[in-house]
């Protein structure tokens, strides 16, 4: 995997890079468990436990039906799956190989390959777990109908892409400031439990509360997802273009920060730690 060789042309270089990304993706998938299938099941159980926890919270609060006319559990899952994709990608990418990692000194492996492998591993586990859980619910519990499944799937990919871009920014911060950077990423991930707006419909929020959430791209993604999932819901307080522009901005900032970090990296940074 780490044998250095001179590529004869761009095609061979592309295939070498793709092969490295594939192996890095598999390596990342098996970090949770030696068996990749068990790792995916763990992700599925995390989603199930989160859905069950929100169901229990709603029942304790006396809320027994969806704020949107439609399946109550589908309303919850539409928020949970976006949240898991966003936070999962952010955590994977922000914890990917740093410029000062010893593995980065081997042959063609670099931070771009490590970050790509981490992001693809997060996409694979979250999309697969969401599809399997929806299929199980549809076949065994209650048949559901999604108004526009292509749009909903696109929102899941956008949530993953947005989380990956933010994780790239946190990765650069964690390279320069390991402990504060890790704390910031963890605090942001916990804050998204509420700030993502997955517990309520954006159309039902008053204006003074809307200002507390509309800065978050995940809030817009979740609300737009519900517009694709439910035939009776049309988002009025969210935008599809906002998370796209924010994601592209975060990606550019993260790439520039990673470039500066990679050129300034030194193994002596961690000598005193």
Short mmCIF file of C-alpha atoms in Angstrom, two decimals:
data_model
loop_
_atom_site.label_atom_id
_atom_site.label_comp_id
_atom_site.label_asym_id
_atom_site.label_seq_id
_atom_site.Cartn_x
_atom_site.Cartn_y
_atom_site.Cartn_z
CA UNK A 1 0.00 0.00 0.00
CA UNK A 2 2.84 2.38 0.87
CA UNK A 3 5.27 1.41 -1.91
CA UNK A 4 6.56 4.49 -3.66
CA UNK A 5 6.61 4.34 -7.45
CA UNK A 6 6.70 6.84 -10.27
CA UNK A 7 3.37 6.90 -12.11
CA UNK A 8 3.77 6.80 -15.86
CA UNK A 9 0.74 8.98 -16.57
CA UNK A 10 -2.20 10.75 -14.97
CA UNK A 11 -4.47 7.71 -15.32
CA UNK A 12 -2.15 5.54 -13.26
CA UNK A 13 -1.79 8.33 -10.70
CA UNK A 14 -5.58 8.58 -10.43
CA UNK A 15 -5.97 4.83 -9.95
CA UNK A 16 -3.23 4.82 -7.31
CA UNK A 17 -4.96 7.62 -5.41
CA UNK A 18 -8.36 5.92 -5.65
CA UNK A 19 -6.87 2.66 -4.39
CA UNK A 20 -5.31 4.45 -1.43
CA UNK A 21 -8.62 6.16 -0.63
CA UNK A 22 -10.41 2.80 -0.79
CA UNK A 23 -7.97 1.15 1.60
CA UNK A 24 -8.10 4.15 3.93
CA UNK A 25 -11.92 4.00 3.89
CA UNK A 26 -11.87 0.31 4.83
CA UNK A 27 -9.31 1.03 7.55
CA UNK A 28 -11.54 3.78 8.99
CA UNK A 29 -14.61 1.52 8.87
CA UNK A 30 -12.78 -1.12 10.87
CA UNK A 31 -11.55 1.27 13.54
CA UNK A 32 -14.85 0.92 15.41
CA UNK A 33 -14.75 -2.88 15.15
CA UNK A 34 -12.55 -5.40 13.35
CA UNK A 35 -15.66 -6.60 11.52
CA UNK A 36 -17.03 -3.82 9.29
CA UNK A 37 -20.56 -5.28 9.51
CA UNK A 38 -20.50 -4.99 13.31
CA UNK A 39 -19.34 -1.40 12.96
CA UNK A 40 -22.35 -0.61 10.77
CA UNK A 41 -24.67 -2.35 13.24
CA UNK A 42 -23.23 -0.17 16.01
CA UNK A 43 -24.09 2.94 13.98
CA UNK A 44 -27.61 1.58 13.40
CA UNK A 45 -28.05 0.95 17.13
CA UNK A 46 -26.95 4.50 17.89
CA UNK A 47 -29.66 5.79 15.55
CA UNK A 48 -32.26 3.45 17.06
CA UNK A 49 -31.38 4.52 20.60
CA UNK A 50 -31.56 8.19 19.65
CA UNK A 51 -34.95 7.71 17.97
CA UNK A 52 -36.22 5.79 21.01
CA UNK A 53 -34.91 8.49 23.34
CA UNK A 54 -36.72 11.26 21.47
CA UNK A 55 -39.89 9.18 21.30
CA UNK A 56 -39.75 8.73 25.08
CA UNK A 57 -39.11 12.45 25.60
CA UNK A 58 -42.08 13.38 23.42
CA UNK A 59 -44.33 10.99 25.33
CA UNK A 60 -43.18 12.41 28.68
CA UNK A 61 -43.93 15.92 27.39
CA UNK A 62 -47.36 14.76 26.27
CA UNK A 63 -46.66 15.15 22.54
CA UNK A 64 -48.13 12.09 20.81
CA UNK A 65 -48.43 13.23 17.24
CA UNK A 66 -46.22 14.83 14.64
CA UNK A 67 -46.15 18.64 14.25
CA UNK A 68 -46.44 17.80 10.54
CA UNK A 69 -49.42 15.82 9.32
CA UNK A 70 -47.95 12.39 8.70
CA UNK A 71 -46.11 9.55 10.43
CA UNK A 72 -44.74 10.64 13.82
CA UNK A 73 -41.76 8.26 13.76
CA UNK A 74 -40.86 9.33 10.24
CA UNK A 75 -40.82 12.95 11.46
CA UNK A 76 -38.31 11.99 14.16
CA UNK A 77 -36.17 9.82 11.86
CA UNK A 78 -35.96 12.56 9.23
CA UNK A 79 -34.19 14.74 11.79
CA UNK A 80 -32.11 12.02 13.45
CA UNK A 81 -30.64 10.70 10.21
CA UNK A 82 -29.53 14.17 9.08
CA UNK A 83 -28.08 14.87 12.51
CA UNK A 84 -26.17 11.57 12.54
CA UNK A 85 -24.81 12.14 9.02
CA UNK A 86 -23.66 15.69 9.85
CA UNK A 87 -22.11 14.93 13.23
CA UNK A 88 -20.67 11.60 12.10
CA UNK A 89 -18.87 13.18 9.15
CA UNK A 90 -17.66 16.08 11.28
CA UNK A 91 -16.26 13.74 13.94
CA UNK A 92 -14.61 11.39 11.42
CA UNK A 93 -12.93 14.12 9.37
CA UNK A 94 -11.86 16.21 12.36
CA UNK A 95 -10.21 13.10 13.83
CA UNK A 96 -8.55 12.02 10.56
CA UNK A 97 -4.79 11.87 10.05
CA UNK A 98 -3.08 15.10 11.09
CA UNK A 99 -0.10 16.52 9.24
CA UNK A 100 2.11 15.52 12.17
CA UNK A 101 0.86 11.93 12.23
CA UNK A 102 3.60 9.35 11.70
CA UNK A 103 1.53 7.62 9.01
CA UNK A 104 1.67 10.77 6.88
CA UNK A 105 5.41 10.16 6.40
CA UNK A 106 4.81 6.96 4.39
CA UNK A 107 5.01 7.13 0.62
CA UNK A 108 1.97 8.44 -1.25
CA UNK A 109 -0.26 8.65 1.82
CA UNK A 110 -1.21 12.23 2.70
CA UNK A 111 -3.80 14.16 4.64
CA UNK A 112 -6.12 14.47 1.62
CA UNK A 113 -6.34 10.67 1.33
CA UNK A 114 -6.86 10.28 5.08
CA UNK A 115 -9.64 12.89 5.11
CA UNK A 116 -11.31 11.41 2.01
CA UNK A 117 -11.26 7.93 3.54
CA UNK A 118 -12.75 9.20 6.80
CA UNK A 119 -15.49 11.14 5.00
CA UNK A 120 -16.44 8.23 2.72
CA UNK A 121 -16.54 5.85 5.69
CA UNK A 122 -18.97 8.20 7.46
CA UNK A 123 -21.11 8.48 4.31
CA UNK A 124 -21.22 4.72 3.85
CA UNK A 125 -22.23 3.88 7.41
CA UNK A 126 -24.83 6.62 7.78
CA UNK A 127 -26.55 6.13 4.41
CA UNK A 128 -26.63 2.35 4.78
CA UNK A 129 -27.92 2.45 8.35
CA UNK A 130 -30.64 4.98 7.41
CA UNK A 131 -31.81 2.91 4.45
CA UNK A 132 -31.87 -0.32 6.46
CA UNK A 133 -33.79 1.20 9.38
CA UNK A 134 -36.37 2.81 7.07
CA UNK A 135 -36.79 -0.50 5.20
CA UNK A 136 -37.28 -2.42 8.46
CA UNK A 137 -39.84 0.10 9.72
CA UNK A 138 -41.67 0.08 6.38
CA UNK A 139 -41.85 -3.72 6.10
CA UNK A 140 -42.35 -4.79 9.70
CA UNK A 141 -44.07 -1.94 11.55
CA UNK A 142 -45.88 0.63 9.44
CA UNK A 143 -45.78 1.22 5.66
CA UNK A 144 -44.57 4.72 4.89
CA UNK A 145 -44.64 6.90 1.80
CA UNK A 146 -41.92 9.44 1.08
CA UNK A 147 -43.05 12.22 -1.25
CA UNK A 148 -39.67 12.77 -2.93
CA UNK A 149 -37.08 10.16 -1.89
CA UNK A 150 -34.47 11.52 -4.31
CA UNK A 151 -34.63 14.95 -2.70
CA UNK A 152 -34.49 13.42 0.80
CA UNK A 153 -31.44 11.35 -0.16
CA UNK A 154 -29.79 14.44 -1.63
CA UNK A 155 -30.34 16.24 1.70
CA UNK A 156 -28.69 13.33 3.52
CA UNK A 157 -25.66 13.66 1.24
CA UNK A 158 -25.66 17.44 1.76
CA UNK A 159 -25.72 16.94 5.54
CA UNK A 160 -22.72 14.62 5.20
CA UNK A 161 -20.89 17.04 2.92
CA UNK A 162 -21.56 19.98 5.24
CA UNK A 163 -20.33 18.03 8.27
CA UNK A 164 -17.21 16.96 6.36
CA UNK A 165 -16.41 20.57 5.42
CA UNK A 166 -16.79 21.70 9.03
CA UNK A 167 -14.72 18.73 10.19
CA UNK A 168 -11.94 19.86 7.84
CA UNK A 169 -11.86 23.23 9.61
CA UNK A 170 -11.77 21.54 13.03
CA UNK A 171 -8.99 19.21 11.84
CA UNK A 172 -6.73 22.18 11.14
CA UNK A 173 -7.60 23.75 14.48
CA UNK A 174 -6.86 20.49 16.32
CA UNK A 175 -3.45 20.25 14.65
CA UNK A 176 -2.41 23.66 16.03
CA UNK A 177 -4.36 23.48 19.31
CA UNK A 178 -5.08 19.78 20.06
CA UNK A 179 -6.96 20.05 23.35
CA UNK A 180 -8.98 23.27 22.72
CA UNK A 181 -9.75 22.14 19.17
CA UNK A 182 -11.11 18.81 20.35
CA UNK A 183 -13.19 20.53 23.02
CA UNK A 184 -14.67 22.98 20.50
CA UNK A 185 -15.66 20.20 18.09
CA UNK A 186 -17.23 18.17 20.90
CA UNK A 187 -19.15 21.17 22.25
CA UNK A 188 -20.47 21.99 18.78
CA UNK A 189 -21.55 18.39 18.27
CA UNK A 190 -23.44 18.38 21.59
CA UNK A 191 -24.99 21.79 20.88
CA UNK A 192 -26.38 20.45 17.61
CA UNK A 193 -28.67 18.21 19.64
CA UNK A 194 -30.80 21.33 20.13
CA UNK A 195 -29.47 23.83 17.57
CA UNK A 196 -30.18 21.51 14.63
CA UNK A 197 -33.93 21.93 15.13
CA UNK A 198 -34.68 18.26 14.61
CA UNK A 199 -37.22 18.24 17.43
CA UNK A 200 -39.68 20.67 15.84
CA UNK A 201 -40.94 22.00 12.53
CA UNK A 202 -39.41 25.32 11.46
CA UNK A 203 -42.74 26.60 10.12
CA UNK A 204 -44.16 26.48 13.65
CA UNK A 205 -41.42 28.61 15.20
CA UNK A 206 -42.08 32.26 16.10
CA UNK A 207 -39.71 34.84 14.69
CA UNK A 208 -37.85 35.44 17.95
CA UNK A 209 -37.01 31.71 18.20
CA UNK A 210 -36.21 31.36 14.51
CA UNK A 211 -33.24 33.70 14.92
CA UNK A 212 -31.75 31.23 17.42
CA UNK A 213 -31.54 28.44 14.82
CA UNK A 214 -31.35 29.82 11.29
CA UNK A 215 -27.57 30.40 11.50
CA UNK A 216 -27.07 26.62 11.53
CA UNK A 217 -26.87 24.97 8.07
CA UNK A 218 -28.08 21.69 9.58
CA UNK A 219 -31.30 23.43 10.67
CA UNK A 220 -32.02 24.35 7.04
CA UNK A 221 -31.08 20.88 5.79
CA UNK A 222 -33.43 19.13 8.22
CA UNK A 223 -36.33 21.46 7.44
CA UNK A 224 -35.80 21.07 3.69
CA UNK A 225 -35.65 17.29 4.16
CA UNK A 226 -39.08 17.31 5.74
CA UNK A 227 -40.35 19.26 2.76
CA UNK A 228 -39.20 16.40 0.54
CA UNK A 229 -40.45 13.67 2.88
CA UNK A 230 -43.96 14.95 3.72
CA UNK A 231 -46.47 15.86 1.04
CA UNK A 232 -48.26 18.25 3.43
CA UNK A 233 -45.21 20.29 4.43
CA UNK A 234 -43.68 23.18 2.50
CA UNK A 235 -40.69 24.87 4.21
CA UNK A 236 -41.12 28.63 4.59
CA UNK A 237 -38.51 29.46 7.23
CA UNK A 238 -35.50 27.72 5.72
CA UNK A 239 -33.45 27.91 2.55
CA UNK A 240 -31.85 25.26 0.37
CA UNK A 241 -29.16 27.59 -0.95
CA UNK A 242 -27.93 28.75 2.48
CA UNK A 243 -26.39 25.41 3.60
CA UNK A 244 -24.85 24.95 0.15
CA UNK A 245 -23.12 28.35 0.27
CA UNK A 246 -22.02 27.85 3.89
CA UNK A 247 -20.66 24.40 3.08
CA UNK A 248 -18.65 25.70 0.12
CA UNK A 249 -17.29 28.54 2.26
CA UNK A 250 -16.29 26.11 5.04
CA UNK A 251 -14.68 23.83 2.47
CA UNK A 252 -12.55 26.65 1.05
CA UNK A 253 -11.54 27.82 4.54
CA UNK A 254 -10.73 24.26 5.58
CA UNK A 255 -8.64 23.56 2.46
CA UNK A 256 -6.65 26.78 2.89
CA UNK A 257 -6.13 26.09 6.61
CA UNK A 258 -5.03 22.53 5.85
CA UNK A 259 -2.59 23.78 3.19
CA UNK A 260 -1.01 26.23 5.64
CA UNK A 261 -0.97 23.61 8.41
CA UNK A 262 0.61 20.95 6.18
CA UNK A 263 3.40 23.32 5.09
CA UNK A 264 4.07 24.44 8.66
CA UNK A 265 3.73 21.07 10.36
CA UNK A 266 6.58 19.82 12.48
CA UNK A 267 6.98 16.61 14.45
CA UNK A 268 8.47 18.66 17.30
CA UNK A 269 5.01 20.17 17.99
CA UNK A 270 4.06 17.20 20.11
CA UNK A 271 7.47 16.72 21.74
CA UNK A 272 6.46 18.48 24.94
CA UNK A 273 3.07 16.81 25.27
#
